[in-house]
CSV table of C-alpha atoms and ligand atoms in Angstrom, one decimal:
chain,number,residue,atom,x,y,z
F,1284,UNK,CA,0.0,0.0,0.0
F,1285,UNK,CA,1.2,3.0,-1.0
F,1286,UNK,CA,0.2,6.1,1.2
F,1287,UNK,CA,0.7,10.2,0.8
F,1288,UNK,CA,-0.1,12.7,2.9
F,1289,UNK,CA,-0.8,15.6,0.3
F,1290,UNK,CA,1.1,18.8,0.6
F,1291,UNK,CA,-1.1,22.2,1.2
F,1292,UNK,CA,0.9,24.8,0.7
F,1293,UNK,CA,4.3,25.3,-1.7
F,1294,UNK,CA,7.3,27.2,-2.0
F,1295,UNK,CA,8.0,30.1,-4.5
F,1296,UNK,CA,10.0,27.1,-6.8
F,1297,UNK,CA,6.5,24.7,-6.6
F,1298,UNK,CA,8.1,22.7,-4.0
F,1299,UNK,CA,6.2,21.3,-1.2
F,1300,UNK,CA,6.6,22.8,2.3
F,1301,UNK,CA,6.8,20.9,5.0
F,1302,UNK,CA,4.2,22.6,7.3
F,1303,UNK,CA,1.1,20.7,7.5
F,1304,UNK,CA,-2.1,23.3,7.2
F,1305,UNK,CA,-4.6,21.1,5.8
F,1306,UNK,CA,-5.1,17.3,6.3
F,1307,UNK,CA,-5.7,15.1,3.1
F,1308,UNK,CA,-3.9,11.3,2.8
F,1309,UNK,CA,-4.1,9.7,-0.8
F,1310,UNK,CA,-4.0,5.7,-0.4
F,1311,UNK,CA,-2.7,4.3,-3.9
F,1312,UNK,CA,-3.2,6.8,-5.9
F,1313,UNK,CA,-7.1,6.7,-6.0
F,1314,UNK,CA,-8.6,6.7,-2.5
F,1315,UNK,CA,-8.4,9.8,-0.2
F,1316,UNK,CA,-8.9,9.9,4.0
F,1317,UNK,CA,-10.1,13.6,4.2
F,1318,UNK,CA,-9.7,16.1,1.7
F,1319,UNK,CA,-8.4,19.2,3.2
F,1320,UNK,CA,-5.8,19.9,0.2
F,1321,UNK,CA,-7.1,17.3,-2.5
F,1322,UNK,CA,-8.1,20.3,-4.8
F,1323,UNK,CA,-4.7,21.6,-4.7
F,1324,UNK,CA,-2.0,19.0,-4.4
F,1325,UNK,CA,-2.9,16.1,-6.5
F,1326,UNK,CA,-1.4,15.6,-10.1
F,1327,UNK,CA,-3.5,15.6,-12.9
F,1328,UNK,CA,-3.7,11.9,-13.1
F,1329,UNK,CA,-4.5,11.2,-9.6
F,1330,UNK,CA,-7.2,13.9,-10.4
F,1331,UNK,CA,-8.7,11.8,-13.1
F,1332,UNK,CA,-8.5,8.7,-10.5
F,1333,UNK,CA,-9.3,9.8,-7.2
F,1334,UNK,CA,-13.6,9.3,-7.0
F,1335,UNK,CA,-13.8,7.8,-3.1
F,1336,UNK,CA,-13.1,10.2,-0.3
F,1337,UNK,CA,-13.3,9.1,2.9
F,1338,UNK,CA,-13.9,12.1,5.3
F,1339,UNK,CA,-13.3,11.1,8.9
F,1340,UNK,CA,-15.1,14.5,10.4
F,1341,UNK,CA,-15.8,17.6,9.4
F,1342,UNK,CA,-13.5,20.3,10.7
F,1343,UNK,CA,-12.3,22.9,7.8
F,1344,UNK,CA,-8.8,21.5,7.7
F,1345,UNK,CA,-10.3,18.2,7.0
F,1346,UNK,CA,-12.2,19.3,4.4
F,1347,UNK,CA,-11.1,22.7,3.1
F,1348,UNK,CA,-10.8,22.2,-0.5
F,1349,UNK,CA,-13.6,19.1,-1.0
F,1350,UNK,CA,-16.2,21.4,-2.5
F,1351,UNK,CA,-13.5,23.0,-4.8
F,1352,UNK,CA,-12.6,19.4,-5.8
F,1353,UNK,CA,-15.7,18.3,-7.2
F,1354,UNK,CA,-16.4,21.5,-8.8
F,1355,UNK,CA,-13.2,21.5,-11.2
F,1356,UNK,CA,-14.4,17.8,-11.8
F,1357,UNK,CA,-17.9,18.3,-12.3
F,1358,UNK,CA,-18.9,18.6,-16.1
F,1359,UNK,CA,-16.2,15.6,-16.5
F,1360,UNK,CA,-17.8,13.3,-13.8
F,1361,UNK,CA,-19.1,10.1,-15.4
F,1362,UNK,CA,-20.1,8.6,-12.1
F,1363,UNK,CA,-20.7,10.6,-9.0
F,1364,UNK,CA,-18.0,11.3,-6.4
F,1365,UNK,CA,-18.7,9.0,-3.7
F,1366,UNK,CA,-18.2,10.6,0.1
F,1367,UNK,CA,-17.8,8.2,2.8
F,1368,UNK,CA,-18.8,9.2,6.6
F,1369,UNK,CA,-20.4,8.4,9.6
F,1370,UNK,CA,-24.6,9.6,9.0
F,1371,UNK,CA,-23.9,12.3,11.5
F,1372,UNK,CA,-20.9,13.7,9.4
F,1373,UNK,CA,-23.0,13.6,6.2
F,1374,UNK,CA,-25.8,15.3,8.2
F,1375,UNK,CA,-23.1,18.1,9.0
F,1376,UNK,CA,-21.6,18.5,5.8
F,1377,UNK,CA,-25.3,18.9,4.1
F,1378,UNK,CA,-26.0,21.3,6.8
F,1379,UNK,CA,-22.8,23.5,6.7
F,1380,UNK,CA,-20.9,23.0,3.9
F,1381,UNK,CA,-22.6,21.8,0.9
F,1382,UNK,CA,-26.2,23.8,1.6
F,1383,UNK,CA,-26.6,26.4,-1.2
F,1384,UNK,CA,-25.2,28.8,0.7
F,1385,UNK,CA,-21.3,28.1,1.3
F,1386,UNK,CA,-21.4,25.8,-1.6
F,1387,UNK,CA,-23.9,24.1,-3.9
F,1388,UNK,CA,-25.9,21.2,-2.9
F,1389,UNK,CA,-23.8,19.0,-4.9
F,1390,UNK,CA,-25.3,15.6,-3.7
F,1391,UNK,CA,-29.0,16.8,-5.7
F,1392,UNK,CA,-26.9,17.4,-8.9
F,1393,UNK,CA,-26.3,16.3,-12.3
F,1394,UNK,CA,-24.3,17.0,-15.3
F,1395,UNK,CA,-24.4,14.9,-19.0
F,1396,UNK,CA,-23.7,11.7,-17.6
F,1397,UNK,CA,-25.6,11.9,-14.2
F,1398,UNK,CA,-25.1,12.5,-10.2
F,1399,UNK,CA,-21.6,14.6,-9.6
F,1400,UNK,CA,-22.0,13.4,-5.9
F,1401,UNK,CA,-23.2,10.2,-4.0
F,1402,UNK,CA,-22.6,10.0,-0.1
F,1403,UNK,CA,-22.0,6.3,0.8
F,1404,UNK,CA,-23.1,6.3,4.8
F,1405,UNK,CA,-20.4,4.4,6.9
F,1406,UNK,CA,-21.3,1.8,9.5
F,1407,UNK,CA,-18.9,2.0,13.1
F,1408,UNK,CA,-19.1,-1.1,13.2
F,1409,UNK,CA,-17.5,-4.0,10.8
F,1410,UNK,CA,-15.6,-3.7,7.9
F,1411,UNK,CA,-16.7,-2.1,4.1
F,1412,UNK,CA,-15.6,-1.7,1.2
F,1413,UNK,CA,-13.7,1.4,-0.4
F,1414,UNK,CA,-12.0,1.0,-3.9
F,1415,UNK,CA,-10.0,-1.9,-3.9
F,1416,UNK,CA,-9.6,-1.5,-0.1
F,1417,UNK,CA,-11.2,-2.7,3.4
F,1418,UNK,CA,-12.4,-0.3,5.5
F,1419,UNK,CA,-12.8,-0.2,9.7
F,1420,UNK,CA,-14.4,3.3,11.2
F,1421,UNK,CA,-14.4,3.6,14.9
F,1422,UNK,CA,-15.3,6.0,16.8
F,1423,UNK,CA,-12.5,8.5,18.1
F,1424,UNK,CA,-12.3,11.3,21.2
F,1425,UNK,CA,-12.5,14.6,19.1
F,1426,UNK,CA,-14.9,17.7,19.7
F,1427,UNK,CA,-17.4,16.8,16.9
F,1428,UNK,CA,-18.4,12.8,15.5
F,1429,UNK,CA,-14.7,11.8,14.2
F,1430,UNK,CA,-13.9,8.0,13.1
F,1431,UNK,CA,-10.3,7.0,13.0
F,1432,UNK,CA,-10.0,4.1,9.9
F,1433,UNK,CA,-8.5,0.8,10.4
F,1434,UNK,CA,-7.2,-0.1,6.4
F,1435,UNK,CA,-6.1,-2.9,4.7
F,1436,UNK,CA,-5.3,-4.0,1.0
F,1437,UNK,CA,-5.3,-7.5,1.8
F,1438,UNK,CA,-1.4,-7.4,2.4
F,1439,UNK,CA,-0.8,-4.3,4.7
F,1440,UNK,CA,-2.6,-3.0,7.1
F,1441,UNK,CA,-2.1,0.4,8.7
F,1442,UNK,CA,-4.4,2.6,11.3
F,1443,UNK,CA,-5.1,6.8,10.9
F,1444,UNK,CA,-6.1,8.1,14.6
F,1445,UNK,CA,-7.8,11.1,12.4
F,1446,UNK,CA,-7.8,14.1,15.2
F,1447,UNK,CA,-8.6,12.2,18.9
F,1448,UNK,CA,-7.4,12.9,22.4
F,1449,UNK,CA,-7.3,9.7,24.8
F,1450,UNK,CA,-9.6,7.0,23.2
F,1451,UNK,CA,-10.2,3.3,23.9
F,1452,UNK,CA,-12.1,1.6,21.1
F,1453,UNK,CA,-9.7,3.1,18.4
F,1454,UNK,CA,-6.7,0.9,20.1
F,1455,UNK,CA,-9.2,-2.3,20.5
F,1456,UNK,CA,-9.8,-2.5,17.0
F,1457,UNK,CA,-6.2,-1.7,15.6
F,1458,UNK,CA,-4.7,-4.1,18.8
F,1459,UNK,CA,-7.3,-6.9,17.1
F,1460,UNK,CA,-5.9,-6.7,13.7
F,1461,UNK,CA,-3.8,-9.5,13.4
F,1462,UNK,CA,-0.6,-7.1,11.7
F,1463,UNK,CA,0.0,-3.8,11.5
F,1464,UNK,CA,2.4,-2.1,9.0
F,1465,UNK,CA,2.0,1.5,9.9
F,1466,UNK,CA,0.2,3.6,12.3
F,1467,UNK,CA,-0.5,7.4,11.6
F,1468,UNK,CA,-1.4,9.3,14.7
F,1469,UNK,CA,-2.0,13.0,15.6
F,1470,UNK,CA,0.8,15.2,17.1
F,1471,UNK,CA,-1.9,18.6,17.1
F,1472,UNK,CA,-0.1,21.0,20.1
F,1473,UNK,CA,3.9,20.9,22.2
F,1474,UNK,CA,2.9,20.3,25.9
F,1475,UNK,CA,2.9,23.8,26.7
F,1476,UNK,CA,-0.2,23.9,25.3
F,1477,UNK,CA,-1.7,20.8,27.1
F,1478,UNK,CA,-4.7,22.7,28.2
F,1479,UNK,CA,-5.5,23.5,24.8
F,1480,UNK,CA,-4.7,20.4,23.3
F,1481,UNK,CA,-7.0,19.2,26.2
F,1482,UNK,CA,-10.3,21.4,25.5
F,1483,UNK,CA,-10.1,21.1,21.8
F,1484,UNK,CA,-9.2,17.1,22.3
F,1485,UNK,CA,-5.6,16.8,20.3
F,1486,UNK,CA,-2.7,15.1,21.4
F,1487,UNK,CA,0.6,16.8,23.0
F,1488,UNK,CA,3.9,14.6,22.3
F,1489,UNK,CA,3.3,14.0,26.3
F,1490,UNK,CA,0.0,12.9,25.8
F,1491,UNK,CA,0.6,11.0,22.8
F,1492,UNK,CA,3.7,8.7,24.6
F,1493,UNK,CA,1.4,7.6,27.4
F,1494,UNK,CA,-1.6,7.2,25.0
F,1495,UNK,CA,0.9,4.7,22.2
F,1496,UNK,CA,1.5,2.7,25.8
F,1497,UNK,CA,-2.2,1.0,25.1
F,1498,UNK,CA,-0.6,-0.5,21.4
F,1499,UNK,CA,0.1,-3.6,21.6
F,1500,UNK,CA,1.7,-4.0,18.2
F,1501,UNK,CA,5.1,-3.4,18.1
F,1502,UNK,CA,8.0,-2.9,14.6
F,1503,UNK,CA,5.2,-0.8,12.8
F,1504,UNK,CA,6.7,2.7,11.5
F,1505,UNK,CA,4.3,5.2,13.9
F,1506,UNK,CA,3.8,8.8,11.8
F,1507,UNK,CA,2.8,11.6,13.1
F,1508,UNK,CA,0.7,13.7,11.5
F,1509,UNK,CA,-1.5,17.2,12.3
F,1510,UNK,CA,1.7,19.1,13.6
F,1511,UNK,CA,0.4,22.7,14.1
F,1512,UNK,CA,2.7,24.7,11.4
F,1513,UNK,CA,3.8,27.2,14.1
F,1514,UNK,CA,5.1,25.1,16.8
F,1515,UNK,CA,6.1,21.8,14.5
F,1516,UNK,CA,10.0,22.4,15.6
F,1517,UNK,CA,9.0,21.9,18.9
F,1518,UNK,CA,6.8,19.5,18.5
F,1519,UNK,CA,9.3,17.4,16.7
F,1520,UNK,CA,12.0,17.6,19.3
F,1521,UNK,CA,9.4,16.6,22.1
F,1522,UNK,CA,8.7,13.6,19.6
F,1523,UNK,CA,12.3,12.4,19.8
F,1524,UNK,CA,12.6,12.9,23.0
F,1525,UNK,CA,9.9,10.4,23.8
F,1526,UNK,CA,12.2,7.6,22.2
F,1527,UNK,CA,9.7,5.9,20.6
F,1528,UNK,CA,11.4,3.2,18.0
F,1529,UNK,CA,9.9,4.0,14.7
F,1530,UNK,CA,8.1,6.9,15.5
F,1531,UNK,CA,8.9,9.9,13.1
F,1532,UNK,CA,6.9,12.9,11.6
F,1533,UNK,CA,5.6,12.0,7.7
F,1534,UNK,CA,6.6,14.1,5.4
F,1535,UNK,CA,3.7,15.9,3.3
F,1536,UNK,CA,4.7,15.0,-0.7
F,1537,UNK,CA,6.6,11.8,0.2
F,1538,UNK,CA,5.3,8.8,-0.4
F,1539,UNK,CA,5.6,5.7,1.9
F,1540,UNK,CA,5.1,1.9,1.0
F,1541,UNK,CA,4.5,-1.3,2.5
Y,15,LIG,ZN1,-10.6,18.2,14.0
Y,16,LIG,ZN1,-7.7,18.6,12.1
């Protein structure tokens, strides 16, 4: 499996920076977990393959550029854009996002060849389907409904946290798989800013060490992920000095295999 986590802003050359604004993963090309920069980091041929988007809550930096996404696509659709989420997260993003007000309604729409949008409801329970890949949402400990994803191709498996403070049934499920390749987990706030992290549910590197003590699986390559831009230095060197084997920060525009 081949997994990207999509770069959402770039240097004066087109390189991509290494700050991390906006949250979008793109799993083999062709499936996305969240969308937060798909509309302006993939290449064009990702662009013609990417149609399932898996968005794990609805918080702007999860979603930023979705309804920009569809729109550049939408007289070229030939099947809708399928959006997977929890009921409660579609409810939301009908209500706030896509509600003919911020945005069209793009789930009552059509061009030539038919419906630009389809929501495909998630269960948190059980596994389903997305692409050529098996999905597992559970519920995570975030300010609004959130789901971190349990993912496999049939060979690899890895585990997004999505954005959670201190959760149980996230670690039950990923400690049930039978292997784990990679785990990518939210590093939001440095522990200066516990209380923050705390009240807006994120992770500190603090928080985060004595949270991974509940993974059972060891050797996978732990990434973390959701570093706020202006404190990522520190962030990173709290990290390290947590010496967790295998835990680094991913790189947005890199791509990682297993
Ligand atoms: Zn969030
Ligand atoms: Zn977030």
């Amino acid at each position: 499996m081949k997994v990207q986590l999509l770069p959402s802003t770039f240097d004066a050359q087109g390189r991509a920076t290494l700050e991390q604004r906006l949250t979008c993963f793109l799993i083999d090309d062709c499936v996305a977990v969240d969308a937060g920069s798909i509309a302006i980091a993939l290449n064009a041929e990702q662009r013609s393959k990417v149609r399932d988007i898996i968005v794990t809550h609805p918080h702007m930096d999860h979603i930023a550029s979705l309804p920009i996404f569809i729109d550049d696509l939408y007289p070229t659709l030939k099947h809708p854009m399928r959006v997977y989420a929890t009921s409660e997260v579609i409810a939301l993003l009908e209500r706030d996002v896509f509600n003919w007000n911020v945005y069209p309604r793009f789930s009552d729409l059509k061009n030539d060849y038919g419906p630009v949008m389809e929501y495909i409801p998630i269960p948190t329970s059980g596994e389903f389907d997305v692409a050529h890949l098996k999905v597992t949402a559970v519920p995570v400990n975030h300010i609004v409904p959130t789901v971190g994803l349990l993912i496999t191709d049939g060979k690899s498996h890895v585990a997004f946290s999505s954005d959670t403070a201190e959760t149980e049934e996230f670690w039950k499920a990923v400690n049930g798989t039978r292997q784990l390749d990679a785990l990518f987990i939210e590093a939001s706030f440095p522990n200066e800013m516990a209380k923050l992290a705390e009240v807006s549910r994120h992770f500190t590197p603090s928080s985060l060490g004595k949270e991974l003590q509940k993974l059972t699986h060891n050797g996978m390559d732990i990434l973390a992920v959701h570093l706020k831009p202006t404190h990522r230095d520190t962030i990173i060197r709290q990290l390290h000095e947590l010496n967790i084997p295998k835990l680094s920060v991913m790189n947005p525009g890199e791509i990682y295999s297993w």
